[in-house]
GROMACS .gro file of C-alpha atoms in nm:
model
  265
    1MET     CA    1  -5.088   3.002  -2.751
    2ILE     CA    2  -5.427   3.182  -2.792
    3ILE     CA    3  -5.737   2.980  -2.901
    4LYS     CA    4  -6.086   3.165  -2.897
    5SER     CA    5  -6.420   3.058  -3.047
    6GLU     CA    6  -6.739   3.223  -3.069
    7LEU     CA    7  -7.077   3.144  -3.219
    8ALA     CA    8  -7.206   3.356  -3.512
    9ASP     CA    9  -7.486   3.601  -3.470
   10LEU     CA   10  -7.821   3.429  -3.413
   11SER     CA   11  -7.938   3.550  -3.756
   12LEU     CA   12  -7.636   3.361  -3.914
   13GLN     CA   13  -7.641   3.033  -3.730
   14HIS     CA   14  -7.831   2.851  -3.993
   15LEU     CA   15  -7.513   2.910  -4.211
   16ILE     CA   16  -7.221   2.954  -3.969
   17LYS     CA   17  -7.121   2.698  -3.702
   18GLU     CA   18  -6.862   2.924  -3.534
   19TYR     CA   19  -6.571   3.176  -3.565
   20TYR     CA   20  -6.223   3.046  -3.462
   21TYR     CA   21  -5.904   3.227  -3.383
   22PHE     CA   22  -5.581   3.064  -3.335
   23SER     CA   23  -5.237   3.195  -3.262
   24LYS     CA   24  -4.922   3.017  -3.155
   25LYS     CA   25  -4.553   3.135  -3.147
   26MET     CA   26  -4.248   2.911  -3.169
   27ASP     CA   27  -4.231   2.863  -2.785
   28THR     CA   28  -4.176   2.483  -2.796
   29ALA     CA   29  -4.012   2.218  -2.998
   30VAL     CA   30  -4.360   2.125  -3.131
   31LYS     CA   31  -4.418   2.337  -3.440
   32TYR     CA   32  -4.738   2.174  -3.568
   33VAL     CA   33  -5.108   2.174  -3.525
   34PRO     CA   34  -5.325   1.860  -3.582
   35VAL     CA   35  -5.642   1.930  -3.779
   36ILE     CA   36  -5.948   1.684  -3.752
   37ASP     CA   37  -6.187   1.707  -4.050
   38ASP     CA   38  -6.528   1.762  -3.909
   39CYS     CA   39  -6.718   1.774  -4.245
   40CYS     CA   40  -6.767   2.155  -4.202
   41TYR     CA   41  -6.595   2.357  -4.464
   42ASP     CA   42  -6.404   2.676  -4.364
   43PHE     CA   43  -6.300   3.015  -4.477
   44VAL     CA   44  -5.949   3.015  -4.344
   45PHE     CA   45  -5.772   3.359  -4.322
   46PHE     CA   46  -5.402   3.309  -4.274
   47LYS     CA   47  -5.167   3.574  -4.150
   48GLU     CA   48  -4.836   3.426  -4.235
   49CYS     CA   49  -4.910   3.247  -4.544
   50ASN     CA   50  -4.599   3.033  -4.521
   51SER     CA   51  -4.716   2.691  -4.360
   52VAL     CA   52  -4.728   2.335  -4.498
   53LEU     CA   53  -5.033   2.101  -4.484
   54THR     CA   54  -4.943   1.734  -4.444
   55TYR     CA   55  -5.225   1.489  -4.524
   56GLY     CA   56  -5.301   1.122  -4.573
   57GLU     CA   57  -5.141   0.812  -4.437
   58LYS     CA   58  -4.834   0.869  -4.649
   59GLN     CA   59  -4.806   1.229  -4.508
   60SER     CA   60  -4.813   1.401  -4.854
   61THR     CA   61  -4.730   1.785  -4.825
   62LEU     CA   62  -4.881   2.099  -4.989
   63PRO     CA   63  -4.741   2.441  -4.917
   64ILE     CA   64  -4.999   2.712  -4.806
   65SER     CA   65  -4.917   3.038  -4.969
   66PHE     CA   66  -5.271   3.162  -5.007
   67LYS     CA   67  -5.404   3.434  -4.789
   68VAL     CA   68  -5.757   3.289  -4.776
   69PHE     CA   69  -5.830   2.926  -4.853
   70THR     CA   70  -6.028   2.608  -4.794
   71ILE     CA   71  -5.946   2.245  -4.794
   72HIS     CA   72  -6.131   2.013  -5.042
   73ASP     CA   73  -6.132   1.645  -5.086
   74LEU     CA   74  -5.802   1.551  -4.913
   75SER     CA   75  -5.753   1.235  -4.700
   76PRO     CA   76  -5.678   1.262  -4.315
   77PRO     CA   77  -5.482   1.297  -4.095
   78TYR     CA   78  -5.415   1.669  -4.147
   79THR     CA   79  -5.127   1.852  -3.982
   80LEU     CA   80  -5.035   2.217  -4.027
   81LYS     CA   81  -4.654   2.274  -3.984
   82PHE     CA   82  -4.498   2.610  -3.945
   83GLU     CA   83  -4.154   2.767  -3.864
   84VAL     CA   84  -4.191   3.078  -3.641
   85SER     CA   85  -4.559   3.136  -3.565
   86LEU     CA   86  -4.911   3.041  -3.691
   87THR     CA   87  -5.203   3.273  -3.679
   88PHE     CA   88  -5.538   3.228  -3.853
   89PHE     CA   89  -5.894   3.319  -3.824
   90THR     CA   90  -6.160   3.072  -3.941
   91ILE     CA   91  -6.530   3.108  -4.046
   92LYS     CA   92  -6.658   2.744  -3.998
   93VAL     CA   93  -6.954   2.684  -4.214
   94GLN     CA   94  -7.255   2.465  -4.095
   95PRO     CA   95  -7.234   2.114  -4.277
   96TRP     CA   96  -7.557   2.170  -4.452
   97ALA     CA   97  -7.441   2.496  -4.593
   98ASN     CA   98  -7.116   2.359  -4.734
   99ALA     CA   99  -7.261   2.348  -5.089
  100HIS     CA  100  -7.430   2.678  -5.042
  101PHE     CA  101  -7.084   2.840  -5.028
  102PHE     CA  102  -6.852   2.587  -5.202
  103SER     CA  103  -7.053   2.395  -5.462
  104TYR     CA  104  -6.822   2.529  -5.728
  105LEU     CA  105  -6.508   2.332  -5.603
  106ASP     CA  106  -6.409   2.080  -5.865
  107THR     CA  107  -6.059   2.007  -5.782
  108SER     CA  108  -5.898   1.856  -5.459
  109GLY     CA  109  -5.635   2.032  -5.260
  110ILE     CA  110  -5.586   2.371  -5.094
  111ILE     CA  111  -5.825   2.613  -5.270
  112ASP     CA  112  -5.750   2.987  -5.301
  113LEU     CA  113  -6.072   3.163  -5.215
  114SER     CA  114  -5.955   3.508  -5.332
  115ILE     CA  115  -6.009   3.405  -5.686
  116GLU     CA  116  -6.388   3.318  -5.629
  117LYS     CA  117  -6.490   3.553  -5.343
  118THR     CA  118  -6.477   3.920  -5.441
  119GLY     CA  119  -6.362   4.141  -5.162
  120ILE     CA  120  -6.232   3.856  -4.944
  121LEU     CA  121  -5.882   3.992  -4.931
  122GLY     CA  122  -6.020   4.318  -4.792
  123VAL     CA  123  -6.185   4.115  -4.526
  124ARG     CA  124  -5.852   3.959  -4.432
  125GLU     CA  125  -5.688   4.300  -4.416
  126GLN     CA  126  -5.937   4.420  -4.158
  127LEU     CA  127  -5.912   4.092  -3.955
  128PHE     CA  128  -5.537   4.129  -3.907
  129ASN     CA  129  -5.534   4.511  -3.846
  130ASP     CA  130  -5.462   4.456  -3.479
  131VAL     CA  131  -5.817   4.442  -3.373
  132PRO     CA  132  -5.976   4.260  -3.072
  133ILE     CA  133  -6.116   3.915  -3.145
  134SER     CA  134  -6.466   4.036  -3.083
  135ASP     CA  135  -6.421   4.288  -3.374
  136MET     CA  136  -6.284   4.006  -3.586
  137CYS     CA  137  -6.616   3.822  -3.537
  138THR     CA  138  -6.801   4.136  -3.636
  139ILE     CA  139  -6.605   4.168  -3.949
  140ALA     CA  140  -6.669   3.803  -4.033
  141SER     CA  141  -7.046   3.851  -3.969
  142ASP     CA  142  -7.048   4.150  -4.201
  143PHE     CA  143  -6.885   3.956  -4.471
  144ILE     CA  144  -7.130   3.670  -4.446
  145LYS     CA  145  -7.427   3.898  -4.431
  146GLY     CA  146  -7.306   4.016  -4.782
  147GLN     CA  147  -7.358   3.674  -4.915
  148ASN     CA  148  -7.681   3.482  -5.007
  149LEU     CA  149  -7.844   3.403  -4.666
  150ILE     CA  150  -8.126   3.184  -4.791
  151LEU     CA  151  -8.091   2.808  -4.791
  152SER     CA  152  -8.268   2.594  -5.051
  153SER     CA  153  -8.546   2.359  -4.949
  154SER     CA  154  -8.298   2.059  -4.984
  155ALA     CA  155  -8.045   2.225  -4.755
  156LEU     CA  156  -8.313   2.294  -4.504
  157PHE     CA  157  -8.412   1.921  -4.513
  158VAL     CA  158  -8.051   1.823  -4.469
  159LYS     CA  159  -8.003   2.078  -4.187
  160GLU     CA  160  -8.285   1.875  -4.006
  161VAL     CA  161  -8.103   1.551  -4.068
  162CYS     CA  162  -7.765   1.687  -3.951
  163GLU     CA  163  -7.913   1.830  -3.634
  164TYR     CA  164  -8.065   1.495  -3.555
  165ILE     CA  165  -7.740   1.317  -3.600
  166TYR     CA  166  -7.565   1.566  -3.380
  167SER     CA  167  -7.837   1.516  -3.114
  168VAL     CA  168  -7.771   1.145  -3.099
  169LYS     CA  169  -7.394   1.188  -3.110
  170GLY     CA  170  -7.368   0.995  -3.435
  171MET     CA  171  -7.506   0.684  -3.292
  172THR     CA  172  -7.746   0.606  -3.590
  173SER     CA  173  -7.722   0.464  -3.935
  174VAL     CA  174  -7.839   0.529  -4.286
  175ASN     CA  175  -8.104   0.261  -4.249
  176LEU     CA  176  -8.250   0.426  -3.928
  177LEU     CA  177  -8.256   0.767  -4.088
  178SER     CA  178  -8.431   0.621  -4.384
  179GLU     CA  179  -8.692   0.487  -4.158
  180LYS     CA  180  -8.712   0.803  -3.941
  181TYR     CA  181  -8.757   1.046  -4.248
  182LYS     CA  182  -8.952   0.804  -4.459
  183LYS     CA  183  -8.704   0.849  -4.746
  184THR     CA  184  -8.512   0.580  -4.943
  185ARG     CA  185  -8.143   0.527  -4.865
  186GLN     CA  186  -8.066   0.634  -5.225
  187TYR     CA  187  -8.248   0.964  -5.184
  188LEU     CA  188  -8.094   1.047  -4.847
  189ASN     CA  189  -7.746   0.959  -4.974
  190ARG     CA  190  -7.786   1.168  -5.289
  191ILE     CA  191  -7.942   1.480  -5.134
  192PHE     CA  192  -7.703   1.466  -4.837
  193LYS     CA  193  -7.393   1.453  -5.069
  194GLN     CA  194  -7.531   1.726  -5.283
  195GLU     CA  195  -7.558   1.973  -4.985
  196VAL     CA  196  -7.282   1.859  -4.751
  197LEU     CA  197  -7.024   1.740  -5.002
  198TYR     CA  198  -6.961   1.446  -4.787
  199SER     CA  199  -7.139   1.116  -4.783
  200LEU     CA  200  -7.403   1.064  -4.521
  201LYS     CA  201  -7.221   0.761  -4.389
  202LYS     CA  202  -6.888   0.959  -4.343
  203PHE     CA  203  -7.073   1.237  -4.167
  204ILE     CA  204  -7.235   0.987  -3.914
  205ILE     CA  205  -6.906   0.834  -3.838
  206THR     CA  206  -6.733   1.178  -3.803
  207VAL     CA  207  -6.994   1.304  -3.563
  208ARG     CA  208  -6.961   1.002  -3.354
  209ILE     CA  209  -6.583   1.001  -3.341
  210MET     CA  210  -6.566   1.368  -3.274
  211ASP     CA  211  -6.809   1.343  -2.981
  212LEU     CA  212  -6.615   1.058  -2.862
  213VAL     CA  213  -6.279   1.234  -2.868
  214LYS     CA  214  -6.417   1.528  -2.666
  215PHE     CA  215  -6.582   1.294  -2.418
  216ARG     CA  216  -6.254   1.099  -2.373
  217ILE     CA  217  -6.049   1.417  -2.323
  218LYS     CA  218  -6.278   1.513  -2.039
  219ASN     CA  219  -6.286   1.170  -1.889
  220LYS     CA  220  -5.932   1.045  -1.905
  221HIS     CA  221  -5.990   0.761  -1.667
  222ILE     CA  222  -6.225   0.571  -1.915
  223SER     CA  223  -6.065   0.283  -2.078
  224MET     CA  224  -6.075   0.220  -2.468
  225THR     CA  225  -6.300  -0.078  -2.401
  226GLU     CA  226  -6.551   0.128  -2.197
  227LEU     CA  227  -6.531   0.414  -2.448
  228CYS     CA  228  -6.601   0.172  -2.734
  229TYR     CA  229  -6.925   0.037  -2.554
  230THR     CA  230  -7.030   0.402  -2.452
  231TYR     CA  231  -7.057   0.495  -2.813
  232ASP     CA  232  -7.229   0.170  -2.926
  233TYR     CA  233  -6.944   0.008  -3.081
  234PHE     CA  234  -6.965  -0.381  -3.007
  235ASP     CA  235  -6.624  -0.471  -3.121
  236GLN     CA  236  -6.289  -0.314  -3.101
  237SER     CA  237  -6.200  -0.356  -3.461
  238HIS     CA  238  -6.499  -0.166  -3.589
  239PHE     CA  239  -6.423   0.117  -3.341
  240ASN     CA  240  -6.063   0.134  -3.446
  241ARG     CA  241  -6.151   0.134  -3.816
  242ASP     CA  242  -6.396   0.424  -3.780
  243PHE     CA  243  -6.155   0.615  -3.556
  244LYS     CA  244  -5.874   0.581  -3.808
  245LYS     CA  245  -6.114   0.698  -4.093
  246VAL     CA  246  -6.162   1.026  -3.903
  247CYS     CA  247  -5.833   1.094  -3.724
  248GLY     CA  248  -5.599   0.909  -3.955
  249VAL     CA  249  -5.448   0.707  -3.667
  250THR     CA  250  -5.566   0.443  -3.399
  251PRO     CA  251  -5.736   0.553  -3.089
  252MET     CA  252  -5.424   0.433  -2.877
  253GLN     CA  253  -5.185   0.635  -3.087
  254PHE     CA  254  -5.408   0.941  -3.089
  255PHE     CA  255  -5.470   0.965  -2.715
  256ASN     CA  256  -5.122   0.862  -2.627
  257ASP     CA  257  -4.983   1.160  -2.830
  258LEU     CA  258  -5.267   1.402  -2.772
  259PRO     CA  259  -5.128   1.765  -2.849
  260GLU     CA  260  -5.187   2.046  -2.623
  261PHE     CA  261  -5.385   2.214  -2.882
  262LEU     CA  262  -5.667   1.967  -2.847
  263PHE     CA  263  -5.679   1.992  -2.470
  264ARG     CA  264  -5.748   2.363  -2.494
  265HIS     CA  265  -5.998   2.356  -2.781
   0.00000   0.00000   0.00000
């Protein structure tokens, strides 16, 4: 398994969160990769184009036959299943730039980006032309530099809100943000959904749970109860409910069956 992530050029970090390369051969009985929705849309460049996405509590399935795609408006948990190998390169967008790149999406599912983004298949050919990962990041940067790089004033405001939520590890609320930014709840919810394509409440919960997961992986000795209190949850049921909204399963189920992929990410 090869996992590599790099930050975008400083000039692009207002738009791009990271570049991410993943490659896995069929070297074990496990032929799946869990995917946690972090509220950041992706340009996903697939090499094999023959995997299957399972999603939702009922584990519905969708084949992935597109060379470049993104996922829009599907319910967790997500899993990528494959037969022989799985290789992809991802351009992960900053959450406040989701609408900047993907505001045109109007149907849920796996969206073929080659239809909307001129020249993107040529980018994919360059990415998988046996080049080093560092060169792949340069190719990705060149592609993004060819897009509109200027965020709207509303996106810049939402950027400030998102960065604050990250800084407090999601331990805030819509009410507290309303007080901090002297904006009504209605205004915050509306402008946030407009730019991030997710509700403000869902983003807050997601940031909190994602940080919690990373913390627990690095501190395996911490009990679920202590983890709960560390992240300002005052009852287990609330903690379990939020965790399942993001990861699709309970904390115990998740950490008892933690895939190798997440240890190495």
